[in-house]
PDB file of C-alpha atoms in Angstrom:
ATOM      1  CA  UNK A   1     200.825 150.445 113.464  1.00 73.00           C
ATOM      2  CA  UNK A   2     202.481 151.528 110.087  1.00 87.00           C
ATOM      3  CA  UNK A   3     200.068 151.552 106.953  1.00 89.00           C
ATOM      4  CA  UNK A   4     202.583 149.076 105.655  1.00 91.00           C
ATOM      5  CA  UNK A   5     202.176 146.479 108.825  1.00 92.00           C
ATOM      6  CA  UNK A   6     197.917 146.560 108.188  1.00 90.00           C
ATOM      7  CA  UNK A   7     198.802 145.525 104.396  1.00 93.00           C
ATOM      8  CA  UNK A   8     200.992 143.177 105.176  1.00 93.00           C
ATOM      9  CA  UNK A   9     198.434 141.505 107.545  1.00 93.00           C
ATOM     10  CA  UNK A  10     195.564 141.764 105.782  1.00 93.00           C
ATOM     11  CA  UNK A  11     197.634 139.842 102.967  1.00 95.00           C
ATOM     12  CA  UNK A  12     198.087 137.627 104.992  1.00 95.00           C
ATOM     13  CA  UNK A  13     194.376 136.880 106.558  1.00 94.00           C
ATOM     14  CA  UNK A  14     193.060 137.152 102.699  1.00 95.00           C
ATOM     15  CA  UNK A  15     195.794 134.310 101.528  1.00 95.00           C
ATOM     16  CA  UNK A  16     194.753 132.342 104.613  1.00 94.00           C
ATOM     17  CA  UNK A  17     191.031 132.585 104.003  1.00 94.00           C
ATOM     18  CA  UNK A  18     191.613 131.896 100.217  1.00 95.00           C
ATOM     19  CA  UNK A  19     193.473 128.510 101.176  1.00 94.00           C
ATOM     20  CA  UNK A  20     190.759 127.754 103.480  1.00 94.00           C
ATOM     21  CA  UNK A  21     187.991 127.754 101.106  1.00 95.00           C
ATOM     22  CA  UNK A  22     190.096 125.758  98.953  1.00 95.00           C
ATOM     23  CA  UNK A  23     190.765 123.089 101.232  1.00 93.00           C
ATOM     24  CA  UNK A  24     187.595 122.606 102.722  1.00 94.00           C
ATOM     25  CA  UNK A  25     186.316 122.531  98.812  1.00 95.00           C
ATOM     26  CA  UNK A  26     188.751 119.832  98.052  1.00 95.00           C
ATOM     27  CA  UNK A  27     187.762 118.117 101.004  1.00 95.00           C
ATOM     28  CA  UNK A  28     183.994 117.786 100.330  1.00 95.00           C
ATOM     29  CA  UNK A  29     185.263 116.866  96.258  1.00 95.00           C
ATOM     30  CA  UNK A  30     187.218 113.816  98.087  1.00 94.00           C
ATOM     31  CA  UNK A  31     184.477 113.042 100.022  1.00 94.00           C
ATOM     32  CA  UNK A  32     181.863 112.716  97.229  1.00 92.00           C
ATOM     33  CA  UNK A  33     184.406 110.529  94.931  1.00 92.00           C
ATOM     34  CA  UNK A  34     184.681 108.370  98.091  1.00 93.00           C
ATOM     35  CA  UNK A  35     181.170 108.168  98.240  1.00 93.00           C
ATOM     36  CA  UNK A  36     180.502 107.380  94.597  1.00 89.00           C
ATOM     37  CA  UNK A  37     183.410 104.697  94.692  1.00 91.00           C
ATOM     38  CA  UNK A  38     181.736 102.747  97.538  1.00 91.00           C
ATOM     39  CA  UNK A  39     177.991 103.191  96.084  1.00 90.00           C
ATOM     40  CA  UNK A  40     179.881 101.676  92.473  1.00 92.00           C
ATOM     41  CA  UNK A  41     181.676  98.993  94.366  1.00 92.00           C
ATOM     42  CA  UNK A  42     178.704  97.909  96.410  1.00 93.00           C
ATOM     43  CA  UNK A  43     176.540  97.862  92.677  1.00 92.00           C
ATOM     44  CA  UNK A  44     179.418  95.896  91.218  1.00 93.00           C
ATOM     45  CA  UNK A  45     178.362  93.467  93.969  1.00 93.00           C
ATOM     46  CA  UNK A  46     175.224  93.048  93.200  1.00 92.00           C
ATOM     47  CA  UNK A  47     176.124  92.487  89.141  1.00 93.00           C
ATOM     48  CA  UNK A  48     178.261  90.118  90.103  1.00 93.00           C
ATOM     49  CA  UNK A  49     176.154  88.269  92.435  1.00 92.00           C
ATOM     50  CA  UNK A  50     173.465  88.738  89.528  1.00 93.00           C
ATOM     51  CA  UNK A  51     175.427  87.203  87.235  1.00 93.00           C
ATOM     52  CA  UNK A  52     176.951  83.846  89.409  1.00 92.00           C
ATOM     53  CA  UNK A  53     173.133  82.956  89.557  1.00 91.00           C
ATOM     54  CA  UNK A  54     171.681  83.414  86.113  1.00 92.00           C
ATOM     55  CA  UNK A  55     174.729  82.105  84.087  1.00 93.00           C
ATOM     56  CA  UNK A  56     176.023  78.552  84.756  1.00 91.00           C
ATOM     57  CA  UNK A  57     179.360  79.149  83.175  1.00 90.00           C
ATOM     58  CA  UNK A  58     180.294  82.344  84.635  1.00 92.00           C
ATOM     59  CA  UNK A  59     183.916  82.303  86.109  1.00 93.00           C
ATOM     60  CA  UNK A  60     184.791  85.893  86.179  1.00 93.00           C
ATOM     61  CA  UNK A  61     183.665  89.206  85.479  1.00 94.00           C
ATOM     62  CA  UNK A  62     185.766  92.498  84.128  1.00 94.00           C
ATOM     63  CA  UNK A  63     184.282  96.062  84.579  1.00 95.00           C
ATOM     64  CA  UNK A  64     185.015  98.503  81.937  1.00 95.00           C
ATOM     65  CA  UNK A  65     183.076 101.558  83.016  1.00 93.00           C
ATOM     66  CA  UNK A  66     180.794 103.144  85.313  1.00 92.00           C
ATOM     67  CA  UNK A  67     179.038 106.519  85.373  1.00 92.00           C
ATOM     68  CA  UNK A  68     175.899 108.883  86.276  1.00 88.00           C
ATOM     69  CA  UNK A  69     173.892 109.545  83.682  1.00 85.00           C
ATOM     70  CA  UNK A  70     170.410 110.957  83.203  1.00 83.00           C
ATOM     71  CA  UNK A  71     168.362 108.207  83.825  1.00 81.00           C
ATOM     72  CA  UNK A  72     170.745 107.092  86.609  1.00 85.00           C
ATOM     73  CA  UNK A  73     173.802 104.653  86.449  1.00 90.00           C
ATOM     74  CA  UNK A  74     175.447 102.677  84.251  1.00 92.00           C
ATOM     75  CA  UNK A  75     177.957 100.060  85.079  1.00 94.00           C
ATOM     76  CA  UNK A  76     179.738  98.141  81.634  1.00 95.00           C
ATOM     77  CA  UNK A  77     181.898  95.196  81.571  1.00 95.00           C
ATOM     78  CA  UNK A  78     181.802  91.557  79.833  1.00 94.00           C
ATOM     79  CA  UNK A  79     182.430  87.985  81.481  1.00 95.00           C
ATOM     80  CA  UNK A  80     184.424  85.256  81.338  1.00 94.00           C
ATOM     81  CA  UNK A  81     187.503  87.390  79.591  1.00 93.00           C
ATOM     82  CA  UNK A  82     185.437  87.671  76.722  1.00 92.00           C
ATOM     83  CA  UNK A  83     184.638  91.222  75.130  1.00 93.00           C
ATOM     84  CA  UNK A  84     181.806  89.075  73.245  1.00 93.00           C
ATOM     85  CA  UNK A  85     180.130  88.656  76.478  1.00 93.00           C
ATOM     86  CA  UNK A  86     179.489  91.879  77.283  1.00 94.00           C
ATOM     87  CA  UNK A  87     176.682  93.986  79.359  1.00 94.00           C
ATOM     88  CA  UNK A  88     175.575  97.126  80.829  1.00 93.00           C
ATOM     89  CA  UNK A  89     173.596  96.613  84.219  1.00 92.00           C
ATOM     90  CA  UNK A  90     171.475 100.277  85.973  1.00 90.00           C
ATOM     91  CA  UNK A  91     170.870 100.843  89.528  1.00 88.00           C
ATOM     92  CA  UNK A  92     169.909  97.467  91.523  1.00 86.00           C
ATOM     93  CA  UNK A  93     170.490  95.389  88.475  1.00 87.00           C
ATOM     94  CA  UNK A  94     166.613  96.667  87.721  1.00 88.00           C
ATOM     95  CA  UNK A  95     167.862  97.364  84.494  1.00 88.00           C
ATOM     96  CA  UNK A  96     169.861  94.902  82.289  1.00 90.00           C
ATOM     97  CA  UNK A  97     171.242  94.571  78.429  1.00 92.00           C
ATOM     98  CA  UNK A  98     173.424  92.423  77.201  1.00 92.00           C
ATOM     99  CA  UNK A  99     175.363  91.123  74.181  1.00 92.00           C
ATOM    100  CA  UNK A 100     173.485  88.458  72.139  1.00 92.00           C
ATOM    101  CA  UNK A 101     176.003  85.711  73.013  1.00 93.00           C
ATOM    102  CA  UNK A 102     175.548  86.743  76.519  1.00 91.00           C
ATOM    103  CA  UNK A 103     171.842  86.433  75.918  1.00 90.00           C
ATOM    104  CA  UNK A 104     172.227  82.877  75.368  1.00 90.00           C
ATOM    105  CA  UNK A 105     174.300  81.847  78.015  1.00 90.00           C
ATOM    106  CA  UNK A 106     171.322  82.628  80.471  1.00 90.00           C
ATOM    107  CA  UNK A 107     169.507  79.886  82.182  1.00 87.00           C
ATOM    108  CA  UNK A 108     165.863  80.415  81.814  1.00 86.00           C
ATOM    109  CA  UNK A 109     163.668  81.557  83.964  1.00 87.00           C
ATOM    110  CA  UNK A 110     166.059  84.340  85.101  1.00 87.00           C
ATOM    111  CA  UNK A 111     166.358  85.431  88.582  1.00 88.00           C
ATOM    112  CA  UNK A 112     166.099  89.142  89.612  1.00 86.00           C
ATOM    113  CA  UNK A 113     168.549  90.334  92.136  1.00 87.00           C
ATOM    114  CA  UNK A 114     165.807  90.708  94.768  1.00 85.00           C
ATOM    115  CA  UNK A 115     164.468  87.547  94.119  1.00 86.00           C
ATOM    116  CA  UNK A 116     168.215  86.178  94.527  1.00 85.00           C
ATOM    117  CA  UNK A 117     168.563  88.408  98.086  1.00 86.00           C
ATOM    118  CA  UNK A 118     165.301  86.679  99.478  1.00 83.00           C
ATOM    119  CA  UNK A 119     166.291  83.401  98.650  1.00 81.00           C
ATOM    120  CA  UNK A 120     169.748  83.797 100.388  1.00 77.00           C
ATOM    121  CA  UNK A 121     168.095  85.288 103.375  1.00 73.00           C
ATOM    122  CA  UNK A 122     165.651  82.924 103.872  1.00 72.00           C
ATOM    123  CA  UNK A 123     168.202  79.891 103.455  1.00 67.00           C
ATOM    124  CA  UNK A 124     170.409  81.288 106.278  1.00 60.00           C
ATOM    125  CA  UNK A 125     167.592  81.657 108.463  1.00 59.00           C
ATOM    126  CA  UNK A 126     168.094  79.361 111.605  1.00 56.00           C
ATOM    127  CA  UNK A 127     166.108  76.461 111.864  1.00 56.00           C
ATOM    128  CA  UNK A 128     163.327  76.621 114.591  1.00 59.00           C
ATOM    129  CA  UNK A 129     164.448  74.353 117.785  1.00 64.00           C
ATOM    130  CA  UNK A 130     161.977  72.075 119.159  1.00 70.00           C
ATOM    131  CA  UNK A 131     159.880  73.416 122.354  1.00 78.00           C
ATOM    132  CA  UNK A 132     160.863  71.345 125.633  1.00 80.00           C
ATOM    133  CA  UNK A 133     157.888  70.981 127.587  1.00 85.00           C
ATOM    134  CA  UNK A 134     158.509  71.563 131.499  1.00 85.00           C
ATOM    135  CA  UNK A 135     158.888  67.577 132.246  1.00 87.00           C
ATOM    136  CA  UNK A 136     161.357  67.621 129.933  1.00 85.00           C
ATOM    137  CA  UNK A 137     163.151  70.309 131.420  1.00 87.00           C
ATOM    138  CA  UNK A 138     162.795  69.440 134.499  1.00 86.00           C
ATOM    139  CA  UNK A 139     164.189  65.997 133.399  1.00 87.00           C
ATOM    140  CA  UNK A 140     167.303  67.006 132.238  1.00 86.00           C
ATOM    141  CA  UNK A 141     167.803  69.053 135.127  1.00 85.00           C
ATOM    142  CA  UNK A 142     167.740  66.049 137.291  1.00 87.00           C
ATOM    143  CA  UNK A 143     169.846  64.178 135.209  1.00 86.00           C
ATOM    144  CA  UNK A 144     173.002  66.680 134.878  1.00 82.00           C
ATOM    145  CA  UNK A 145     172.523  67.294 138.850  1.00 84.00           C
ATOM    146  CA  UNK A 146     173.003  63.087 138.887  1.00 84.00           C
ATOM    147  CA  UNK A 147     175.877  63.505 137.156  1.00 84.00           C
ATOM    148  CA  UNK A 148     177.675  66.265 139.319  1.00 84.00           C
ATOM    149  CA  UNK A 149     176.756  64.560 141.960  1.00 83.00           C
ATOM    150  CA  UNK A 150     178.593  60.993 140.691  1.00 82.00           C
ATOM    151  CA  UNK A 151     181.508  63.280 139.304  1.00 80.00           C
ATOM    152  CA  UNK A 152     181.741  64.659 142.801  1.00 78.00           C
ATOM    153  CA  UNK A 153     181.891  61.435 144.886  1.00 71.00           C
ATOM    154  CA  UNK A 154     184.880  60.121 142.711  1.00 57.00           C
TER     155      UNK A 154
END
């Protein structure tokens, strides 16, 4: 092989290797913006949710910005199509400040997501069925065989 060929080729493997890097970079930058997006959307969530049970007037809710920061997140926005009404919510809704007219809409005491979250669990629980003792099992046993019996004679 010519001097000029192994140039050439190693050209070649270094542009490869360089576009490599850079894709697989990209790809992991994607994949963290994807992961940030759902983490924000599923905090919007819980603002929202938040806010439906501590304000009686709330209709709608407009996000204006969301970020990392140093003491961890910070999600802004106001309700109701009304700048006036406006709040910044942290992680979990653990940490929330609002405008003063916002202030006022809330009915008193407020709730605290979790607190919200166990009392939605607990009402969709299933209600307990009654125990049948083995009479009573045995009972209704008897009475569908009657009527398979009857619908099998007609």
């Amino acid at each position: 092989m010519s001097k000029r060929i192994k140039i050439i080729i190693l050209i070649i493997v270094l542009i490869v290797t360089i576009l490599s890097i850079l894709g697989g970079y990209l790809y992991m930058q994607h994949q963290e913006q994807e992961k940030n997006q759902a983490f924000f959307n599923e905090q919007k969530e819980k603002v929202t949710l938040y806010l439906k049970h501590n304000i009686p007037d709330f209709k709608t809710v407009t996000f204006t910005n969301e970020e990392f920061n140093p003491i961890g997140i910070s999600i802004d926005g106001y309700i109701n199509n009304d700048k006036n009404l406006s709040f910044t919510a942290g992680k979990d809704v653990k940490i929330f400040s609002c405008s003063d007219e916002l202030d006022k809409m809330f009915k008193e005491p407020r709730k605290g997501y979790d607190e919200i979250i166990e009392k939605e669990e607990t009402s969709l629980e299933m209600p307990k069925e009654k125990t049948k003792t083995i009479n009573e099992i045995l009972s209704d046993l008897k009475s569908y065989e009657d009527q398979i019996i009857t619908q099998n004679k007609i």
